[in-house]
Amino acid sequence: MQYQTITRDDQDGIAILTLNRPDVMNALNTQMRAEITHAVTEAGQQARVVVLTGTGRAFCSGQDLGDRANVSNINLERTLRDEYLPMLMAIVDCPVPVIAAVNGTAAGAGANLALVCDVVIATESASFIQAFSRIGLIPDAGGTWALPRTIGLQRAMGAALFADKISAAQAADWGMIWEMAADDTFAEVWMGRARHLAKGPTEAFKRIKQVMRASSGNSLEDQLILEGQLQGECGHTRDFKEGVLSFLEKRAPAFEGR
């Protein structure tokens, strides 16, 4: 696929996908959603970590409302089912870690695009806004799933009802995101995190994603059984053997990702 709304840059096992519609604050239109879905799916088979970030002053301002000429003709259910669901599930099902490097405003579906990623790192001037109620909608793009699980029902409800801007510092304090970095070191921080993951035990990371995301729907017994199954699979990887050997030899491991 020839990308027109995003770019892809590969560095040392890291696939950096950059939303590239800065004139509309990287708002999501049909083409961008298709390109993100394709790029994440492809990068998950080729790279050892994927980074999703934005160009300009925003990460993503959400749905491109200018993408529809007539509001009365918008079929939101179809759009969410046929365009958002494949994009978000491509991230969830990606076999390698996906980092959201939130470089600025993340609003509406743009905020929830970030929150569905495995790790969110935001610059200190970034913000998250569940802006849906401002135009008579409910949070979508996975927001009603992610928010109660990350920040609890009360804060999720307040974020949805009031549509207040949540600063990066507040998001970090609430546990909505993993890390906030100073604006002048932001790129260095997220790239350092990406390099760390790219050199890590990829097969273990794949299973960490699987077992963590399964936990909210499992009983303790089911989760313990799944842990045992996936841990058994990890025990047969080259990276496990290298990890043990490097520990015994008191040196840094050289994981191959297999």
Short mmCIF file of N, CA, C and O in Angstrom, two decimals, residues 90-207:
data_model
loop_
_atom_site.label_atom_id
_atom_site.label_comp_id
_atom_site.label_asym_id
_atom_site.label_seq_id
_atom_site.Cartn_x
_atom_site.Cartn_y
_atom_site.Cartn_z
N ALA A 90 -6.18 -4.50 15.09
CA ALA A 90 -4.85 -4.71 14.54
C ALA A 90 -3.79 -4.36 15.58
O ALA A 90 -2.75 -5.02 15.69
N ILE A 91 -4.05 -3.31 16.36
CA ILE A 91 -3.12 -2.92 17.42
C ILE A 91 -3.14 -3.93 18.56
O ILE A 91 -2.10 -4.39 19.04
N VAL A 92 -4.34 -4.29 19.01
CA VAL A 92 -4.47 -5.26 20.11
C VAL A 92 -3.84 -6.60 19.74
O VAL A 92 -3.14 -7.21 20.54
N ASP A 93 -4.08 -7.05 18.51
CA ASP A 93 -3.61 -8.37 18.08
C ASP A 93 -2.19 -8.34 17.52
O ASP A 93 -1.65 -9.41 17.18
N CYS A 94 -1.58 -7.18 17.42
CA CYS A 94 -0.22 -7.09 16.90
C CYS A 94 0.71 -7.94 17.76
O CYS A 94 0.69 -7.81 19.00
N PRO A 95 1.50 -8.81 17.17
CA PRO A 95 2.33 -9.73 17.97
C PRO A 95 3.54 -9.09 18.63
O PRO A 95 4.26 -9.76 19.37
N VAL A 96 3.78 -7.82 18.36
CA VAL A 96 4.90 -7.11 19.01
C VAL A 96 4.34 -5.91 19.77
O VAL A 96 3.22 -5.45 19.49
N PRO A 97 5.07 -5.37 20.74
CA PRO A 97 4.58 -4.23 21.50
C PRO A 97 4.31 -3.01 20.61
O PRO A 97 5.07 -2.73 19.68
N VAL A 98 3.24 -2.31 20.93
CA VAL A 98 2.88 -1.08 20.23
C VAL A 98 2.90 0.07 21.23
O VAL A 98 2.16 0.07 22.21
N ILE A 99 3.77 1.04 20.97
CA ILE A 99 3.89 2.23 21.82
C ILE A 99 3.16 3.38 21.16
O ILE A 99 3.35 3.66 19.98
N ALA A 100 2.32 4.08 21.92
CA ALA A 100 1.76 5.35 21.46
C ALA A 100 2.65 6.46 22.02
O ALA A 100 2.74 6.63 23.24
N ALA A 101 3.34 7.18 21.13
CA ALA A 101 4.16 8.32 21.53
C ALA A 101 3.33 9.57 21.27
O ALA A 101 3.29 10.10 20.16
N VAL A 102 2.62 10.02 22.30
CA VAL A 102 1.63 11.09 22.15
C VAL A 102 2.35 12.44 22.23
O VAL A 102 2.72 12.90 23.30
N ASN A 103 2.51 13.04 21.07
CA ASN A 103 3.31 14.25 20.93
C ASN A 103 2.53 15.53 21.15
O ASN A 103 3.11 16.62 21.14
N GLY A 104 1.22 15.44 21.35
CA GLY A 104 0.40 16.64 21.53
C GLY A 104 -1.02 16.24 21.86
O GLY A 104 -1.27 15.19 22.47
N THR A 105 -1.97 17.04 21.43
CA THR A 105 -3.38 16.79 21.72
C THR A 105 -3.83 15.42 21.21
O THR A 105 -3.56 15.06 20.07
N ALA A 106 -4.53 14.70 22.06
CA ALA A 106 -5.17 13.44 21.67
C ALA A 106 -6.62 13.56 22.10
O ALA A 106 -6.93 13.50 23.30
N ALA A 107 -7.50 13.77 21.13
CA ALA A 107 -8.90 14.06 21.45
C ALA A 107 -9.83 13.04 20.83
O ALA A 107 -9.56 12.51 19.75
N GLY A 108 -10.94 12.76 21.51
CA GLY A 108 -11.95 11.86 20.97
C GLY A 108 -11.36 10.51 20.61
O GLY A 108 -10.66 9.87 21.40
N ALA A 109 -11.65 10.08 19.39
CA ALA A 109 -11.12 8.79 18.93
C ALA A 109 -9.61 8.79 18.90
O ALA A 109 -8.98 7.73 18.99
N GLY A 110 -8.99 9.96 18.79
CA GLY A 110 -7.53 10.04 18.83
C GLY A 110 -6.98 9.69 20.19
O GLY A 110 -5.93 9.04 20.30
N ALA A 111 -7.68 10.10 21.26
CA ALA A 111 -7.26 9.72 22.61
C ALA A 111 -7.37 8.22 22.78
O ALA A 111 -6.47 7.57 23.33
N ASN A 112 -8.46 7.65 22.29
CA ASN A 112 -8.68 6.22 22.50
C ASN A 112 -7.84 5.36 21.58
O ASN A 112 -7.53 4.22 21.91
N LEU A 113 -7.44 5.90 20.44
CA LEU A 113 -6.46 5.23 19.59
C LEU A 113 -5.15 5.05 20.37
O LEU A 113 -4.52 3.99 20.33
N ALA A 114 -4.75 6.08 21.10
CA ALA A 114 -3.54 5.99 21.92
C ALA A 114 -3.72 4.99 23.06
O ALA A 114 -2.85 4.15 23.31
N LEU A 115 -4.88 5.05 23.73
CA LEU A 115 -5.08 4.25 24.93
C LEU A 115 -5.21 2.76 24.64
O LEU A 115 -4.99 1.93 25.52
N VAL A 116 -5.55 2.39 23.40
CA VAL A 116 -5.63 0.97 23.07
C VAL A 116 -4.25 0.36 22.82
O VAL A 116 -4.09 -0.86 22.82
N CYS A 117 -3.23 1.21 22.65
CA CYS A 117 -1.87 0.72 22.47
C CYS A 117 -1.37 0.09 23.77
O CYS A 117 -1.93 0.32 24.84
N ASP A 118 -0.29 -0.66 23.68
CA ASP A 118 0.21 -1.39 24.85
C ASP A 118 0.82 -0.47 25.89
O ASP A 118 0.68 -0.70 27.10
N VAL A 119 1.53 0.56 25.44
CA VAL A 119 2.18 1.52 26.33
C VAL A 119 1.97 2.91 25.75
O VAL A 119 2.10 3.10 24.54
N VAL A 120 1.62 3.86 26.62
CA VAL A 120 1.46 5.24 26.18
C VAL A 120 2.51 6.11 26.86
O VAL A 120 2.61 6.13 28.09
N ILE A 121 3.29 6.81 26.06
CA ILE A 121 4.27 7.78 26.55
C ILE A 121 3.87 9.13 25.97
O ILE A 121 3.71 9.26 24.76
N ALA A 122 3.69 10.13 26.82
CA ALA A 122 3.22 11.43 26.36
C ALA A 122 4.20 12.53 26.71
O ALA A 122 4.86 12.48 27.76
N THR A 123 4.29 13.50 25.84
CA THR A 123 5.07 14.69 26.17
C THR A 123 4.29 15.52 27.18
O THR A 123 3.06 15.46 27.24
N GLU A 124 5.00 16.31 27.98
CA GLU A 124 4.34 17.00 29.10
C GLU A 124 3.30 18.02 28.64
O GLU A 124 2.36 18.33 29.39
N SER A 125 3.39 18.51 27.41
CA SER A 125 2.40 19.47 26.92
C SER A 125 1.22 18.79 26.23
O SER A 125 0.31 19.45 25.74
N ALA A 126 1.22 17.46 26.19
CA ALA A 126 0.11 16.72 25.58
C ALA A 126 -1.11 16.74 26.49
O ALA A 126 -1.03 17.04 27.69
N SER A 127 -2.26 16.42 25.91
CA SER A 127 -3.48 16.32 26.69
C SER A 127 -4.40 15.28 26.06
O SER A 127 -4.26 14.94 24.88
N PHE A 128 -5.32 14.79 26.88
CA PHE A 128 -6.28 13.77 26.46
C PHE A 128 -7.68 14.29 26.73
O PHE A 128 -7.97 14.75 27.84
N ILE A 129 -8.54 14.23 25.73
CA ILE A 129 -9.89 14.78 25.87
C ILE A 129 -10.91 13.79 25.31
O ILE A 129 -10.85 13.44 24.13
N GLN A 130 -11.83 13.38 26.15
CA GLN A 130 -12.97 12.57 25.69
C GLN A 130 -14.05 13.55 25.22
O GLN A 130 -15.03 13.82 25.91
N ALA A 131 -13.87 14.07 24.02
CA ALA A 131 -14.66 15.21 23.55
C ALA A 131 -16.04 14.84 23.02
O ALA A 131 -16.79 15.71 22.59
N PHE A 132 -16.40 13.59 23.08
CA PHE A 132 -17.61 13.10 22.40
C PHE A 132 -18.89 13.80 22.84
O PHE A 132 -19.74 14.14 22.02
N SER A 133 -19.06 13.99 24.16
CA SER A 133 -20.32 14.57 24.64
C SER A 133 -20.50 16.01 24.17
O SER A 133 -21.62 16.52 24.17
N ARG A 134 -19.43 16.64 23.75
CA ARG A 134 -19.54 18.01 23.25
C ARG A 134 -20.35 18.07 21.95
O ARG A 134 -20.87 19.12 21.59
N ILE A 135 -20.43 16.94 21.24
CA ILE A 135 -21.22 16.92 20.01
C ILE A 135 -22.33 15.85 20.09
O ILE A 135 -22.82 15.36 19.08
N GLY A 136 -22.71 15.51 21.31
CA GLY A 136 -23.85 14.64 21.50
C GLY A 136 -23.59 13.17 21.25
O GLY A 136 -24.51 12.44 20.86
N LEU A 137 -22.37 12.72 21.51
CA LEU A 137 -22.02 11.32 21.30
C LEU A 137 -21.47 10.70 22.58
O LEU A 137 -21.17 11.39 23.55
N ILE A 138 -21.34 9.38 22.57
CA ILE A 138 -20.69 8.65 23.65
C ILE A 138 -19.24 8.37 23.24
O ILE A 138 -18.93 8.35 22.05
N PRO A 139 -18.34 8.13 24.18
CA PRO A 139 -16.98 7.74 23.81
C PRO A 139 -17.01 6.45 22.98
O PRO A 139 -17.77 5.52 23.28
N ASP A 140 -16.20 6.41 21.93
CA ASP A 140 -16.10 5.21 21.11
C ASP A 140 -14.63 4.90 20.86
O ASP A 140 -13.77 5.36 21.59
N ALA A 141 -14.36 4.13 19.83
CA ALA A 141 -12.99 3.71 19.51
C ALA A 141 -12.33 3.01 20.71
O ALA A 141 -11.14 3.14 20.94
N GLY A 142 -13.15 2.31 21.48
CA GLY A 142 -12.63 1.55 22.62
C GLY A 142 -12.53 2.32 23.91
O GLY A 142 -12.10 1.77 24.92
N GLY A 143 -12.94 3.59 23.92
CA GLY A 143 -12.81 4.39 25.13
C GLY A 143 -13.61 3.86 26.30
O GLY A 143 -13.16 3.89 27.45
N THR A 144 -14.82 3.33 26.04
CA THR A 144 -15.64 2.81 27.13
C THR A 144 -15.08 1.50 27.69
O THR A 144 -15.48 1.07 28.77
N TRP A 145 -14.16 0.88 26.96
CA TRP A 145 -13.49 -0.32 27.44
C TRP A 145 -12.21 0.04 28.19
O TRP A 145 -11.94 -0.46 29.28
N ALA A 146 -11.41 0.94 27.61
CA ALA A 146 -10.10 1.25 28.17
C ALA A 146 -10.18 2.11 29.43
O ALA A 146 -9.47 1.85 30.41
N LEU A 147 -11.02 3.12 29.41
CA LEU A 147 -11.01 4.09 30.52
C LEU A 147 -11.38 3.48 31.87
O LEU A 147 -10.66 3.69 32.85
N PRO A 148 -12.50 2.75 31.99
CA PRO A 148 -12.81 2.18 33.31
C PRO A 148 -11.74 1.24 33.82
O PRO A 148 -11.54 1.11 35.03
N ARG A 149 -11.03 0.59 32.90
CA ARG A 149 -10.00 -0.36 33.30
C ARG A 149 -8.71 0.32 33.71
O ARG A 149 -7.92 -0.26 34.47
N THR A 150 -8.46 1.50 33.20
CA THR A 150 -7.19 2.17 33.53
C THR A 150 -7.34 3.18 34.66
O THR A 150 -6.44 3.31 35.49
N ILE A 151 -8.47 3.89 34.71
CA ILE A 151 -8.60 4.96 35.70
C ILE A 151 -9.78 4.77 36.64
O ILE A 151 -10.01 5.61 37.52
N GLY A 152 -10.54 3.70 36.50
CA GLY A 152 -11.68 3.45 37.37
C GLY A 152 -12.96 4.09 36.85
O GLY A 152 -12.94 5.03 36.04
N LEU A 153 -14.08 3.60 37.34
CA LEU A 153 -15.38 4.03 36.82
C LEU A 153 -15.65 5.51 37.07
O LEU A 153 -16.15 6.21 36.19
N GLN A 154 -15.36 6.01 38.28
CA GLN A 154 -15.68 7.40 38.59
C GLN A 154 -14.93 8.37 37.68
O GLN A 154 -15.53 9.30 37.12
N ARG A 155 -13.64 8.17 37.52
CA ARG A 155 -12.87 9.06 36.67
C ARG A 155 -13.25 8.89 35.20
O ARG A 155 -13.30 9.86 34.44
N ALA A 156 -13.51 7.65 34.78
CA ALA A 156 -13.94 7.41 33.41
C ALA A 156 -15.27 8.12 33.14
O ALA A 156 -15.46 8.73 32.08
N MET A 157 -16.19 8.04 34.09
CA MET A 157 -17.49 8.67 33.93
C MET A 157 -17.34 10.18 33.86
O MET A 157 -17.95 10.85 33.01
N GLY A 158 -16.51 10.75 34.72
CA GLY A 158 -16.30 12.19 34.70
C GLY A 158 -15.65 12.65 33.40
O GLY A 158 -16.04 13.68 32.83
N ALA A 159 -14.67 11.89 32.92
CA ALA A 159 -14.00 12.25 31.68
C ALA A 159 -14.97 12.24 30.52
O ALA A 159 -14.91 13.10 29.62
N ALA A 160 -15.91 11.29 30.52
CA ALA A 160 -16.88 11.18 29.44
C ALA A 160 -17.97 12.24 29.54
O ALA A 160 -18.38 12.83 28.54
N LEU A 161 -18.48 12.48 30.74
CA LEU A 161 -19.59 13.42 30.92
C LEU A 161 -19.17 14.87 30.76
O LEU A 161 -19.84 15.66 30.10
N PHE A 162 -18.05 15.24 31.38
CA PHE A 162 -17.62 16.63 31.37
C PHE A 162 -16.75 16.99 30.18
O PHE A 162 -16.64 18.16 29.81
N ALA A 163 -16.12 15.99 29.57
CA ALA A 163 -15.23 16.20 28.42
C ALA A 163 -14.13 17.21 28.75
O ALA A 163 -13.73 18.01 27.91
N ASP A 164 -13.64 17.17 29.99
CA ASP A 164 -12.56 18.07 30.40
C ASP A 164 -11.24 17.62 29.79
O ASP A 164 -11.02 16.43 29.56
N LYS A 165 -10.36 18.58 29.59
CA LYS A 165 -9.00 18.27 29.14
C LYS A 165 -8.22 17.65 30.29
O LYS A 165 -8.18 18.19 31.40
N ILE A 166 -7.60 16.52 30.03
CA ILE A 166 -6.77 15.83 31.03
C ILE A 166 -5.32 16.00 30.62
O ILE A 166 -4.92 15.56 29.55
N SER A 167 -4.55 16.66 31.44
CA SER A 167 -3.15 16.91 31.11
C SER A 167 -2.35 15.62 31.15
O SER A 167 -2.77 14.62 31.75
N ALA A 168 -1.19 15.64 30.52
CA ALA A 168 -0.32 14.46 30.55
C ALA A 168 0.08 14.12 31.97
O ALA A 168 0.14 12.94 32.35
N ALA A 169 0.33 15.14 32.79
CA ALA A 169 0.71 14.90 34.18
C ALA A 169 -0.42 14.23 34.94
O ALA A 169 -0.20 13.30 35.72
N GLN A 170 -1.64 14.70 34.72
CA GLN A 170 -2.79 14.10 35.39
C GLN A 170 -3.03 12.68 34.88
O GLN A 170 -3.31 11.77 35.66
N ALA A 171 -2.87 12.47 33.58
CA ALA A 171 -3.04 11.14 33.01
C ALA A 171 -2.02 10.16 33.61
O ALA A 171 -2.36 9.01 33.90
N ALA A 172 -0.79 10.62 33.79
CA ALA A 172 0.23 9.77 34.40
C ALA A 172 -0.10 9.49 35.86
O ALA A 172 0.05 8.36 36.34
N ASP A 173 -0.57 10.51 36.57
CA ASP A 173 -0.93 10.35 37.99
C ASP A 173 -2.09 9.39 38.17
O ASP A 173 -2.12 8.60 39.11
N TRP A 174 -3.03 9.42 37.24
CA TRP A 174 -4.20 8.55 37.31
C TRP A 174 -3.92 7.11 36.85
O TRP A 174 -4.73 6.23 37.05
N GLY A 175 -2.80 6.90 36.18
CA GLY A 175 -2.52 5.58 35.63
C GLY A 175 -3.12 5.36 34.26
O GLY A 175 -3.20 4.23 33.78
N MET A 176 -3.53 6.44 33.61
CA MET A 176 -4.06 6.33 32.25
C MET A 176 -2.96 6.02 31.26
O MET A 176 -3.18 5.34 30.24
N ILE A 177 -1.76 6.54 31.52
CA ILE A 177 -0.62 6.34 30.64
C ILE A 177 0.56 5.81 31.45
O ILE A 177 0.57 5.88 32.68
N TRP A 178 1.55 5.30 30.73
CA TRP A 178 2.72 4.75 31.41
C TRP A 178 3.67 5.85 31.87
O TRP A 178 4.16 5.81 33.00
N GLU A 179 3.90 6.86 31.03
CA GLU A 179 5.00 7.78 31.32
C GLU A 179 4.78 9.14 30.65
O GLU A 179 4.25 9.22 29.54
N MET A 180 5.18 10.20 31.35
CA MET A 180 5.22 11.54 30.77
C MET A 180 6.67 11.98 30.70
O MET A 180 7.45 11.72 31.62
N ALA A 181 7.04 12.62 29.60
CA ALA A 181 8.41 13.09 29.42
C ALA A 181 8.41 14.57 29.10
O ALA A 181 7.47 15.09 28.50
N ALA A 182 9.46 15.26 29.52
CA ALA A 182 9.60 16.68 29.20
C ALA A 182 9.62 16.88 27.69
O ALA A 182 10.11 16.02 26.95
N ASP A 183 9.06 18.00 27.25
CA ASP A 183 8.97 18.24 25.81
C ASP A 183 10.32 18.12 25.11
O ASP A 183 10.41 17.57 24.02
N ASP A 184 11.37 18.64 25.74
CA ASP A 184 12.67 18.67 25.07
C ASP A 184 13.38 17.32 25.07
O ASP A 184 14.36 17.12 24.35
N THR A 185 12.88 16.36 25.86
CA THR A 185 13.49 15.02 25.87
C THR A 185 12.51 13.95 25.40
O THR A 185 12.85 12.76 25.42
N PHE A 186 11.32 14.36 25.00
CA PHE A 186 10.26 13.41 24.65
C PHE A 186 10.70 12.39 23.60
O PHE A 186 10.57 11.18 23.79
N ALA A 187 11.23 12.87 22.47
CA ALA A 187 11.63 11.97 21.39
C ALA A 187 12.72 11.00 21.87
O ALA A 187 12.71 9.81 21.53
N GLU A 188 13.64 11.50 22.66
CA GLU A 188 14.72 10.65 23.19
C GLU A 188 14.16 9.57 24.11
O GLU A 188 14.60 8.42 24.08
N VAL A 189 13.17 9.94 24.93
CA VAL A 189 12.58 8.99 25.88
C VAL A 189 11.84 7.88 25.15
O VAL A 189 12.07 6.69 25.41
N TRP A 190 10.92 8.25 24.24
CA TRP A 190 10.14 7.17 23.61
C TRP A 190 11.01 6.32 22.69
O TRP A 190 10.79 5.11 22.58
N MET A 191 12.02 6.93 22.07
CA MET A 191 12.91 6.14 21.21
C MET A 191 13.74 5.18 22.07
O MET A 191 13.98 4.03 21.69
N GLY A 192 14.15 5.63 23.24
CA GLY A 192 14.89 4.76 24.14
C GLY A 192 14.04 3.57 24.60
O GLY A 192 14.53 2.43 24.67
N ARG A 193 12.78 3.84 24.89
CA ARG A 193 11.87 2.76 25.29
C ARG A 193 11.67 1.78 24.12
O ARG A 193 11.64 0.55 24.31
N ALA A 194 11.52 2.31 22.92
CA ALA A 194 11.33 1.46 21.75
C ALA A 194 12.56 0.60 21.50
O ALA A 194 12.45 -0.60 21.19
N ARG A 195 13.74 1.18 21.62
CA ARG A 195 14.98 0.41 21.42
C ARG A 195 15.10 -0.71 22.45
O ARG A 195 15.56 -1.80 22.14
N HIS A 196 14.71 -0.40 23.69
CA HIS A 196 14.76 -1.42 24.74
C HIS A 196 13.88 -2.60 24.36
O HIS A 196 14.29 -3.77 24.47
N LEU A 197 12.66 -2.34 23.91
CA LEU A 197 11.75 -3.42 23.54
C LEU A 197 12.23 -4.16 22.30
O LEU A 197 12.08 -5.38 22.19
N ALA A 198 12.81 -3.42 21.36
CA ALA A 198 13.28 -4.05 20.12
C ALA A 198 14.42 -5.03 20.37
O ALA A 198 14.65 -5.93 19.56
N LYS A 199 15.12 -4.86 21.47
CA LYS A 199 16.23 -5.76 21.81
C LYS A 199 15.79 -6.85 22.80
O LYS A 199 16.61 -7.63 23.25
N GLY A 200 14.51 -6.86 23.12
CA GLY A 200 14.02 -7.77 24.15
C GLY A 200 13.54 -9.11 23.63
O GLY A 200 13.63 -9.40 22.43
N PRO A 201 12.99 -9.93 24.52
CA PRO A 201 12.49 -11.27 24.16
C PRO A 201 11.11 -11.16 23.50
O PRO A 201 10.08 -11.21 24.17
N THR A 202 11.10 -11.04 22.19
CA THR A 202 9.88 -10.75 21.44
C THR A 202 8.78 -11.77 21.68
O THR A 202 7.60 -11.41 21.79
N GLU A 203 9.14 -13.05 21.75
CA GLU A 203 8.12 -14.08 21.95
C GLU A 203 7.48 -13.96 23.34
O GLU A 203 6.29 -14.21 23.51
N ALA A 204 8.26 -13.55 24.33
CA ALA A 204 7.69 -13.31 25.65
C ALA A 204 6.77 -12.10 25.62
O ALA A 204 5.68 -12.10 26.21
N PHE A 205 7.18 -11.03 24.93
CA PHE A 205 6.34 -9.83 24.84
C PHE A 205 5.00 -10.15 24.19
O PHE A 205 3.96 -9.65 24.60
N LYS A 206 5.04 -10.98 23.16
CA LYS A 206 3.80 -11.39 22.48
C LYS A 206 2.84 -12.02 23.47
O LYS A 206 1.64 -11.72 23.48
N ARG A 207 3.36 -12.87 24.32
CA ARG A 207 2.52 -13.57 25.28
C ARG A 207 2.14 -12.69 26.47
O ARG A 207 1.07 -12.89 27.06
#
